[in-house]
Amino acid sequence: MAKYLLLKHYRGAPAAVNDVPMDQWTPEEVSAHMRYMQDFAARLEGTGEFVDGQALSPEGTFVRYDGEGRPPVTDGPFAETKDLIAGWMVIDVDTYERAVELAGELSAAPGAGGKPIHEWLEVRPFLGDAPTITE
Amino acid sequence: MDEALLRALTPTVIGILVRRGADFAAAEDAVQDALVEAVRVWPEDPPRDPQGWLVTAAWRKFLDAVRADASRRHREARVEGEPAPGPGEATDDTLQLYFLCAHPSLTPASAVALTLRAVGGLTTRQIARAYLVPEATMAQRISRAKRTVSGVRFDQPGDVATVLRVLYLVFNEGYSGDVDLAGEAIRLTRELAARIDHEEVAGLLALMLLHHARRAARTGPDGRLVPLAEQDRGRWDTRLIAEGVDVLQAALARDRLGEFQAQAAIAALHADARTVEETDWVQIVEWYDELVRLTDSPVARLNRAVAVGEADGPRAGLAALAGLDPDLPRHTAVAAYLHERDGDPVTAARLYAEAARSAPSLPERDHLTRQAARLNARLRR
């Protein structure tokens, strides 16, 4: 089994095919989208592949150390040019192919007009804790 | 296996161990170990006297720990062998536990965890699941909390206000994992109300009952938020409402108003209305005035603006909103609602979308997005 992070972006990914902001959809289309996402997560729990899913607020701050005895420096909110993560799903699957397959399904979530959004999702393999035994 | 019984007995058994000479931290550990053993043993071999069984098992575990300690550090154990069984439960033992677990020296998160474990009888694993943190993290949180209160005398008068804040925090966590925290908070507040005659304890119990009564109506079948005005009032639990109103009236009769009684009064006025049109908004505004006077809380002022908008019209609501900090959580959502009521769907749709972007939770974000979508769809037609 290997864990993958499926990353969803507010900003920074290539534009989706069906790229309409959600507040411009009809309420029924919003509901259909939510249902699709819930069903997807529930199905992955059923297959034993779901680990975690979280959504993030679009508001955030950069913070860095500013030397002994000084408060940290903050910089924010994020500039318009910065990648902005919207949320993630962590899956635990047998193969990279399965991870890609699932990301493809997630990207097919319906949007405006009830048609798939074709959103670009990022698939990132976890670096595991256990070293590979080579000898 | 009666888990509810185990939970209910937990604070009593801790209290008995403390009165026999154990310190709180050690007693709490020993009882937790005894609970784990009870879960293992009772299904096969249920005890005739569950409390006696727990006391004996916990006391044995406590002695084992003391002996291990003593052999390690040459400390004279304060206790030797089996003492005669202590007297039965003194009710104020449990009350003291409430005060200790919600001691003002604890952070809210620590107080919540310790209260759920020592007073609520939940296991560390259950609490960890309910708060979505790893079990090891929760175990650390609990043991640090116990170290923090280790110097607190068990017979000191406690701080009721802090206990109420902690119980309300638990209640608002709602339902996650396999433990119904809202139900658990009500149980613990009931127990507290039975032990201490305090109008704000009653006020909090009433508030919880009245909120809890609407739980089934508050979310749709797909998990979406259903706002108060759109709730199916037939799904409100009339038994809980009646109890909440009774508890509240008894508290208000003492004429010592506090913030929980005021909030419960507002909840009761909503519960009283068979339809949203029957809501007595004028009286609700008056209670918000009381709440603002008592707490000076910006959140209370924000909610008051909504009530003013219903009582005196959206313009009045917007005027009440104008003086408040726009960075308040839900400020934009309230503004959106009032602008829609004021017949300005364009502004309302823009504000709903903006409010969705800064919503503090997913259900709220989804709800606000739907509101924007609803208005925008209407504007396109």
Coordinates of C-alpha atoms in Angstrom, one line a residue:
Chain A
M1 CA 0.0 0.0 0.0
A2 CA 1.2 3.5 -0.7
K3 CA -0.2 6.8 0.4
Y4 CA -0.9 9.7 -2.0
L5 CA -2.1 13.2 -1.4
L6 CA -4.7 14.5 -3.9
L7 CA -4.3 18.3 -3.8
K8 CA -7.0 20.7 -4.9
H9 CA -6.1 24.3 -5.6
Y10 CA -8.0 27.6 -5.3
R11 CA -5.2 29.1 -7.4
G12 CA -2.1 27.8 -9.1
A13 CA -3.3 24.7 -11.0
P14 CA -3.9 25.0 -14.7
A15 CA -7.5 26.2 -15.4
A16 CA -10.2 23.6 -15.3
V17 CA -12.2 22.9 -18.5
N18 CA -15.5 23.8 -17.0
D19 CA -14.2 26.8 -15.0
V20 CA -17.2 28.6 -13.5
P21 CA -17.1 29.8 -9.8
M22 CA -19.5 27.9 -7.7
D23 CA -21.7 30.9 -6.7
Q24 CA -22.6 31.1 -10.4
W25 CA -24.0 27.6 -10.6
T26 CA -27.6 26.8 -9.8
P27 CA -28.4 25.5 -6.3
E28 CA -29.2 22.1 -7.7
E29 CA -25.8 22.0 -9.4
V30 CA -24.1 22.9 -6.1
S31 CA -26.0 20.1 -4.4
A32 CA -25.1 17.6 -7.1
H33 CA -21.4 18.5 -6.7
M34 CA -21.6 18.1 -2.9
R35 CA -23.3 14.8 -3.2
Y36 CA -20.7 13.5 -5.7
M37 CA -17.9 14.5 -3.3
Q38 CA -19.6 12.8 -0.3
D39 CA -20.3 9.7 -2.3
F40 CA -16.7 9.5 -3.6
A41 CA -15.3 9.7 0.0
A42 CA -17.8 7.2 1.3
R43 CA -17.0 4.7 -1.5
L44 CA -13.3 5.0 -0.8
E45 CA -14.0 4.3 2.9
G46 CA -15.9 1.2 1.7
T47 CA -12.9 0.0 -0.4
G48 CA -10.5 0.7 2.5
E49 CA -8.6 3.4 0.6
F50 CA -9.7 6.6 2.3
V51 CA -7.4 8.1 4.9
D52 CA -8.3 11.7 5.4
G53 CA -9.9 14.7 3.7
Q54 CA -9.8 18.3 4.7
A55 CA -10.7 21.6 3.3
L56 CA -8.7 24.8 3.9
S57 CA -9.8 28.4 4.3
P58 CA -8.5 30.5 1.4
E59 CA -7.0 32.9 4.0
G60 CA -3.5 32.3 5.3
T61 CA -0.2 34.0 6.2
F62 CA 3.4 33.4 5.6
V63 CA 5.4 33.4 8.8
R64 CA 9.2 33.3 9.5
Y65 CA 11.6 33.5 12.4
D66 CA 13.1 36.9 12.8
G67 CA 15.9 36.3 15.2
E68 CA 16.3 35.8 19.0
G69 CA 13.9 37.7 21.2
R70 CA 11.9 39.1 18.3
P71 CA 8.4 38.1 17.3
P72 CA 8.0 36.2 14.1
V73 CA 7.6 38.2 10.9
T74 CA 4.3 37.7 9.1
D75 CA 3.4 38.4 5.6
G76 CA 0.0 38.0 4.3
P77 CA -2.6 37.5 3.0
F78 CA -1.1 35.6 0.2
A79 CA -0.3 37.5 -3.0
E80 CA -2.6 36.8 -5.9
T81 CA 0.2 35.0 -7.7
K82 CA 0.8 32.4 -5.0
D83 CA -0.5 28.9 -5.3
L84 CA -3.4 28.4 -2.9
I85 CA -4.3 25.0 -1.7
A86 CA -8.0 24.5 -1.3
G87 CA -7.9 21.1 0.4
W88 CA -6.8 17.6 0.1
M89 CA -7.7 14.0 0.2
V90 CA -5.2 11.3 1.4
I91 CA -5.7 7.9 -0.1
D92 CA -3.9 4.6 0.6
V93 CA -3.8 2.5 -2.5
D94 CA -2.0 -0.4 -4.1
T95 CA -0.5 1.3 -7.1
Y96 CA 0.3 4.7 -8.6
E97 CA -2.1 3.8 -11.4
R98 CA -5.0 3.5 -8.9
A99 CA -4.1 6.9 -7.4
V100 CA -4.3 8.5 -10.9
E101 CA -7.5 6.7 -11.6
L102 CA -9.1 8.0 -8.4
A103 CA -7.8 11.6 -9.0
G104 CA -9.4 11.4 -12.4
E105 CA -12.8 10.4 -10.9
L106 CA -12.5 13.2 -8.4
S107 CA -11.8 15.6 -11.2
A108 CA -15.0 14.5 -12.9
A109 CA -17.2 16.0 -10.1
P110 CA -20.1 17.8 -11.7
G111 CA -20.1 21.6 -11.9
A112 CA -21.9 24.3 -13.9
G113 CA -24.5 22.9 -16.2
G114 CA -24.2 19.5 -14.4
K115 CA -21.1 18.8 -16.6
P116 CA -17.8 17.5 -15.2
I117 CA -15.4 20.3 -14.0
H118 CA -12.3 18.6 -15.4
E119 CA -10.4 20.2 -12.6
W120 CA -6.6 19.7 -12.4
L121 CA -5.7 17.8 -9.2
E122 CA -2.2 17.3 -8.1
V123 CA -1.2 13.7 -7.1
R124 CA 1.7 13.6 -4.7
P125 CA 3.3 10.4 -3.3
F126 CA 4.0 10.3 0.4
L127 CA 7.6 9.7 1.4
G128 CA 7.2 6.6 3.7
D129 CA 8.8 6.1 7.1
A130 CA 10.2 2.6 6.5
P131 CA 13.4 2.5 4.5
T132 CA 13.5 0.0 1.7
I133 CA 15.5 -3.1 2.6
T134 CA 18.1 -3.5 -0.2
E135 CA 20.6 -6.1 1.1
Chain B
M1 CA -22.1 -4.4 28.9
D2 CA -23.6 -1.1 30.2
E3 CA -21.3 1.6 29.1
A4 CA -23.6 4.3 30.3
L5 CA -23.5 2.8 33.8
L6 CA -19.7 2.7 33.7
R7 CA -19.5 6.4 32.7
A8 CA -22.0 7.4 35.3
L9 CA -20.0 5.6 38.1
T10 CA -16.6 7.0 37.1
P11 CA -16.7 10.3 39.1
T12 CA -18.1 8.6 42.1
V13 CA -15.4 6.0 42.2
I14 CA -12.7 8.6 41.7
G15 CA -14.2 10.5 44.6
I16 CA -14.1 7.4 46.8
L17 CA -10.5 6.8 46.0
V18 CA -9.6 10.4 46.8
R19 CA -11.3 10.2 50.1
R20 CA -9.4 7.1 50.9
G21 CA -6.2 9.0 50.5
A22 CA -5.3 8.7 46.9
D23 CA -4.3 11.9 45.1
F24 CA -6.5 12.9 42.2
A25 CA -4.1 12.1 39.4
A26 CA -3.4 8.6 40.7
A27 CA -7.0 8.0 41.5
E28 CA -8.0 9.0 38.0
D29 CA -5.5 6.7 36.4
A30 CA -6.5 3.8 38.6
V31 CA -10.2 4.3 37.7
Q32 CA -9.4 4.5 34.0
D33 CA -7.5 1.2 34.3
A34 CA -10.4 -0.3 36.2
L35 CA -12.8 0.8 33.5
V36 CA -10.7 -0.9 30.8
E37 CA -10.7 -4.1 32.9
A38 CA -14.5 -3.8 33.4
V39 CA -15.1 -3.6 29.7
R40 CA -13.0 -6.8 29.3
V41 CA -14.5 -8.8 32.2
W42 CA -18.1 -7.7 32.7
P43 CA -19.6 -9.2 29.5
E44 CA -18.6 -12.7 30.7
D45 CA -19.0 -12.1 34.4
P46 CA -21.2 -9.2 35.3
P47 CA -20.8 -8.0 38.9
R48 CA -23.7 -7.9 41.3
D49 CA -22.5 -4.6 42.7
P50 CA -20.9 -2.7 39.8
Q51 CA -19.8 0.3 41.9
G52 CA -18.3 -2.0 44.6
W53 CA -16.5 -4.0 41.9
L54 CA -15.0 -0.8 40.3
V55 CA -13.9 0.6 43.7
T56 CA -12.2 -2.6 44.6
A57 CA -10.5 -3.0 41.2
A58 CA -9.5 0.7 41.1
W59 CA -8.2 0.6 44.6
R60 CA -6.1 -2.5 43.8
K61 CA -4.6 -0.8 40.7
F62 CA -3.9 2.3 42.8
L63 CA -2.1 0.3 45.4
D64 CA -0.1 -1.5 42.7
A65 CA 1.0 1.9 41.3
V66 CA 1.8 3.2 44.8
R67 CA 3.9 0.1 45.6
A68 CA 5.7 0.4 42.3
D69 CA 6.3 4.0 43.1
A70 CA 7.4 3.3 46.6
S71 CA 9.9 0.6 45.7
R72 CA 11.3 3.0 43.1
R73 CA 11.5 6.1 45.3
H74 CA 11.4 4.8 48.9
R75 CA 8.3 6.8 49.4
E76 CA 6.2 5.8 52.3
A77 CA 2.8 4.9 50.9
R78 CA 0.1 6.8 52.8
V79 CA -2.0 3.7 52.7
E80 CA -1.4 0.2 53.7
G81 CA -3.4 -2.8 52.6
E82 CA -7.1 -2.9 52.1
P83 CA -8.9 -0.3 54.2
A84 CA -12.5 -0.8 55.3
P85 CA -14.8 0.1 52.5
G86 CA -15.3 3.8 52.6
P87 CA -18.7 5.4 53.2
G88 CA -21.0 5.5 50.2
E89 CA -21.0 8.4 47.8
A90 CA -20.9 11.9 49.2
T91 CA -22.5 13.9 46.4
D92 CA -20.1 16.8 46.6
D93 CA -17.2 14.5 45.6
T94 CA -18.5 14.5 42.1
L95 CA -19.1 18.3 42.3
Q96 CA -15.5 18.7 43.4
L97 CA -14.4 16.7 40.4
Y98 CA -16.2 19.1 38.1
F99 CA -14.4 22.1 39.6
L100 CA -11.1 20.4 39.5
C101 CA -11.3 19.3 35.9
A102 CA -12.4 22.7 34.8
H103 CA -10.0 24.5 37.0
P104 CA -9.2 28.1 35.8
S105 CA -5.5 27.2 35.5
L106 CA -6.3 24.8 32.7
T107 CA -6.6 25.7 29.0
P108 CA -10.0 25.1 27.6
A109 CA -8.8 22.1 25.5
S110 CA -7.2 20.5 28.6
A111 CA -10.3 21.2 30.8
V112 CA -12.6 19.6 28.2
A113 CA -10.4 16.5 27.9
L114 CA -10.0 16.0 31.6
T115 CA -13.7 16.6 32.3
L116 CA -14.8 14.1 29.7
R117 CA -12.4 11.5 31.1
A118 CA -12.7 12.0 34.9
V119 CA -16.3 13.1 35.1
G120 CA -17.7 11.7 31.9
G121 CA -16.0 8.3 32.1
L122 CA -14.9 8.3 28.5
T123 CA -11.8 6.6 27.4
T124 CA -8.8 8.5 26.0
R125 CA -9.4 6.8 22.7
Q126 CA -13.1 8.0 22.5
I127 CA -12.1 11.5 23.4
A128 CA -9.3 11.5 20.8
R129 CA -11.7 10.3 18.1
A130 CA -14.3 12.8 19.0
Y131 CA -11.7 15.7 18.7
L132 CA -9.9 14.2 15.7
V133 CA -6.5 14.0 17.2
P134 CA -4.2 11.0 17.6
E135 CA -4.7 9.1 20.8
A136 CA -1.1 9.7 22.0
T137 CA -1.8 13.5 21.7
M138 CA -4.9 13.3 23.7
A139 CA -3.2 11.1 26.4
Q140 CA -0.5 13.8 26.7
R141 CA -3.1 16.5 26.9
I142 CA -4.9 14.7 29.7
S143 CA -1.7 13.8 31.7
R144 CA -0.5 17.4 31.4
A145 CA -3.8 18.7 32.6
K146 CA -3.6 16.3 35.6
R147 CA -0.1 17.6 36.5
T148 CA -1.4 21.2 36.3
V149 CA -4.2 20.6 38.9
S150 CA -2.1 18.2 41.0
G151 CA -1.6 20.9 43.7
V152 CA -5.2 21.9 43.9
R153 CA -6.9 20.9 47.1
F154 CA -9.9 18.7 46.6
D155 CA -12.1 20.6 49.0
Q156 CA -11.7 24.1 47.7
P157 CA -14.7 26.0 46.4
G158 CA -14.7 25.9 42.7
D159 CA -15.4 28.3 39.9
V160 CA -18.9 27.6 38.5
A161 CA -18.5 30.0 35.5
T162 CA -15.4 28.1 34.2
V163 CA -17.2 24.7 34.6
L164 CA -20.1 26.0 32.5
R165 CA -17.9 27.4 29.8
V166 CA -16.2 24.0 29.6
L167 CA -19.5 22.1 29.4
Y168 CA -20.7 24.5 26.7
L169 CA -17.6 23.9 24.7
V170 CA -18.2 20.2 24.8
F171 CA -21.8 20.7 23.8
N172 CA -20.9 22.8 20.8
E173 CA -18.5 20.2 19.5
G174 CA -21.7 18.3 18.5
Y175 CA -21.4 14.9 17.1
S176 CA -18.2 13.4 15.8
G177 CA -16.7 10.0 16.1
D178 CA -18.8 7.4 18.0
V179 CA -19.5 9.7 21.0
D180 CA -22.3 12.1 20.9
L181 CA -20.6 15.0 22.7
A182 CA -23.7 17.1 22.7
G183 CA -25.6 14.3 24.5
E184 CA -22.6 13.8 26.8
A185 CA -22.5 17.5 27.7
I186 CA -26.3 17.4 28.5
R187 CA -25.8 14.4 30.7
L188 CA -22.9 16.1 32.6
T189 CA -24.8 19.4 32.9
R190 CA -27.9 17.5 34.3
E191 CA -25.6 15.8 36.9
L192 CA -24.2 19.1 37.8
A193 CA -27.6 20.8 38.1
A194 CA -28.7 17.9 40.4
R195 CA -25.7 18.7 42.7
I196 CA -25.6 22.5 42.8
D197 CA -28.4 25.0 43.1
H198 CA -27.2 27.7 40.7
E199 CA -29.4 29.6 38.3
E200 CA -26.8 29.7 35.5
V201 CA -26.2 26.0 35.7
A202 CA -30.0 25.7 35.1
G203 CA -29.7 28.3 32.4
L204 CA -27.0 26.3 30.6
L205 CA -29.0 23.1 30.9
A206 CA -32.1 24.8 29.5
L207 CA -30.1 26.3 26.6
M208 CA -28.6 22.9 25.7
L209 CA -32.0 21.1 25.9
L210 CA -33.6 23.8 23.7
H211 CA -30.8 23.7 21.1
H212 CA -30.7 19.9 21.2
A213 CA -34.4 19.7 20.6
R214 CA -33.9 21.2 17.1
R215 CA -31.0 19.0 16.2
A216 CA -32.8 16.7 13.8
A217 CA -34.3 19.6 11.9
R218 CA -31.0 21.5 11.7
T219 CA -29.4 19.4 9.0
G220 CA -31.0 18.1 5.8
P221 CA -30.7 14.5 4.6
D222 CA -27.5 15.3 2.7
G223 CA -25.9 17.0 5.7
R224 CA -26.6 20.5 4.6
L225 CA -27.5 23.3 7.1
V226 CA -31.1 24.1 7.3
P227 CA -31.6 27.7 8.6
L228 CA -34.1 28.2 11.5
A229 CA -36.7 29.8 9.2
E230 CA -36.8 26.8 6.9
Q231 CA -36.7 24.0 9.5
D232 CA -39.5 21.5 9.7
R233 CA -40.8 22.4 13.1
G234 CA -42.6 19.0 13.2
R235 CA -39.1 17.5 13.7
W236 CA -38.4 19.5 16.9
D237 CA -38.4 17.4 20.0
T238 CA -41.3 18.8 22.0
R239 CA -40.5 16.8 25.1
L240 CA -37.0 18.3 25.3
I241 CA -38.4 21.8 24.6
A242 CA -40.9 21.4 27.4
E243 CA -38.2 20.3 29.8
G244 CA -35.9 23.1 28.7
V245 CA -38.7 25.7 29.2
D246 CA -39.5 24.3 32.7
V247 CA -35.8 24.4 33.7
L248 CA -35.5 27.9 32.4
Q249 CA -38.6 29.3 34.1
A250 CA -37.5 27.9 37.4
A251 CA -34.1 29.6 36.9
L252 CA -35.6 32.9 35.8
A253 CA -37.9 32.9 38.8
R254 CA -34.9 33.4 41.1
D255 CA -34.3 36.8 39.4
R256 CA -30.6 36.4 39.1
L257 CA -30.1 36.8 35.3
G258 CA -27.0 35.5 33.6
E259 CA -25.8 35.0 30.1
F260 CA -26.9 31.4 29.7
Q261 CA -30.4 32.1 31.0
A262 CA -30.6 35.0 28.5
Q263 CA -29.5 32.8 25.6
A264 CA -31.9 30.0 26.7
A265 CA -34.7 32.6 26.8
I266 CA -34.0 33.5 23.2
A267 CA -33.9 29.8 22.3
A268 CA -37.2 29.3 24.1
L269 CA -38.9 32.1 22.2
H270 CA -37.9 30.4 18.9
A271 CA -39.1 27.1 20.2
D272 CA -42.4 28.6 21.2
A273 CA -43.3 29.7 17.7
R274 CA -45.2 27.0 15.7
T275 CA -44.3 28.8 12.5
V276 CA -41.5 31.2 11.8
E277 CA -44.1 34.0 11.2
E278 CA -45.2 33.5 14.8
T279 CA -41.8 34.3 16.2
D280 CA -41.9 37.1 18.8
W281 CA -38.9 39.1 17.5
V282 CA -39.6 42.1 19.6
Q283 CA -39.2 40.1 22.8
I284 CA -36.1 38.4 21.3
V285 CA -34.5 41.8 20.7
E286 CA -35.2 42.7 24.3
W287 CA -33.4 39.5 25.5
Y288 CA -30.5 40.3 23.2
D289 CA -30.3 43.7 24.8
E290 CA -30.0 41.9 28.2
L291 CA -27.4 39.6 26.7
V292 CA -25.4 42.6 25.4
R293 CA -25.7 44.2 28.8
L294 CA -24.4 41.1 30.5
T295 CA -21.6 40.1 28.2
D296 CA -20.8 43.1 26.0
S297 CA -20.0 40.5 23.4
P298 CA -19.7 41.4 19.7
V299 CA -21.3 38.1 18.8
A300 CA -24.4 39.0 20.8
R301 CA -24.5 42.4 19.1
L302 CA -24.3 40.7 15.7
N303 CA -27.1 38.3 16.5
R304 CA -29.1 41.2 17.9
A305 CA -28.8 42.9 14.5
V306 CA -30.5 39.9 12.9
A307 CA -33.3 40.0 15.4
V308 CA -33.7 43.8 14.9
G309 CA -33.9 43.2 11.2
E310 CA -36.8 40.8 11.8
A311 CA -38.5 43.0 14.4
D312 CA -38.1 46.4 12.8
G313 CA -37.3 45.7 9.2
P314 CA -34.0 45.1 7.3
R315 CA -33.0 48.8 7.3
A316 CA -33.1 48.8 11.0
G317 CA -31.1 45.6 11.0
L318 CA -28.5 47.1 8.7
A319 CA -28.3 50.2 10.9
A320 CA -27.6 48.0 14.0
L321 CA -25.0 46.1 11.9
A322 CA -23.3 49.3 10.8
G323 CA -21.6 50.0 14.2
L324 CA -20.0 46.5 14.4
D325 CA -16.5 45.4 13.4
P326 CA -16.8 44.0 9.8
D327 CA -14.2 41.4 10.6
L328 CA -16.5 39.6 13.0
P329 CA -17.2 36.0 12.0
R330 CA -20.5 35.9 10.2
H331 CA -20.7 39.7 9.8
T332 CA -20.7 39.5 6.0
A333 CA -23.3 36.6 6.1
V334 CA -25.6 38.7 8.2
A335 CA -25.2 41.7 5.9
A336 CA -26.0 39.5 2.9
Y337 CA -29.2 38.3 4.5
L338 CA -30.3 41.8 5.5
H339 CA -29.6 43.2 2.0
E340 CA -31.6 40.4 0.5
R341 CA -34.5 41.1 2.8
D342 CA -34.1 44.8 1.8
G343 CA -34.7 43.9 -1.8
D344 CA -31.2 44.2 -3.1
P345 CA -30.3 40.7 -4.5
V346 CA -27.3 42.0 -6.4
T347 CA -25.5 43.2 -3.2
A348 CA -26.8 40.2 -1.3
A349 CA -25.4 37.7 -3.8
R350 CA -22.0 39.4 -3.8
L351 CA -21.9 39.4 0.0
Y352 CA -23.0 35.8 0.3
A353 CA -20.2 34.7 -2.1
E354 CA -17.8 36.8 0.0
A355 CA -19.1 35.3 3.2
A356 CA -18.6 31.8 1.8
R357 CA -15.0 32.5 1.2
S358 CA -14.4 33.4 4.9
A359 CA -16.8 30.9 6.4
P360 CA -15.4 29.1 9.5
S361 CA -16.8 25.6 8.7
L362 CA -17.7 23.5 5.6
P363 CA -21.4 23.3 6.3
E364 CA -21.6 27.1 6.6
R365 CA -19.5 27.6 3.5
D366 CA -21.7 25.3 1.5
H367 CA -24.8 27.0 2.8
L368 CA -23.6 30.5 1.9
T369 CA -22.4 29.3 -1.5
R370 CA -25.9 27.9 -2.2
Q371 CA -27.5 31.2 -1.1
A372 CA -25.3 33.1 -3.6
A373 CA -26.1 30.5 -6.3
R374 CA -29.8 30.8 -5.6
L375 CA -29.8 34.6 -6.0
N376 CA -27.5 34.6 -9.0
A377 CA -29.7 32.0 -10.7
R378 CA -32.7 34.3 -10.1
L379 CA -30.8 37.3 -11.4
R380 CA -30.0 35.5 -14.6
R381 CA -33.6 34.7 -15.4

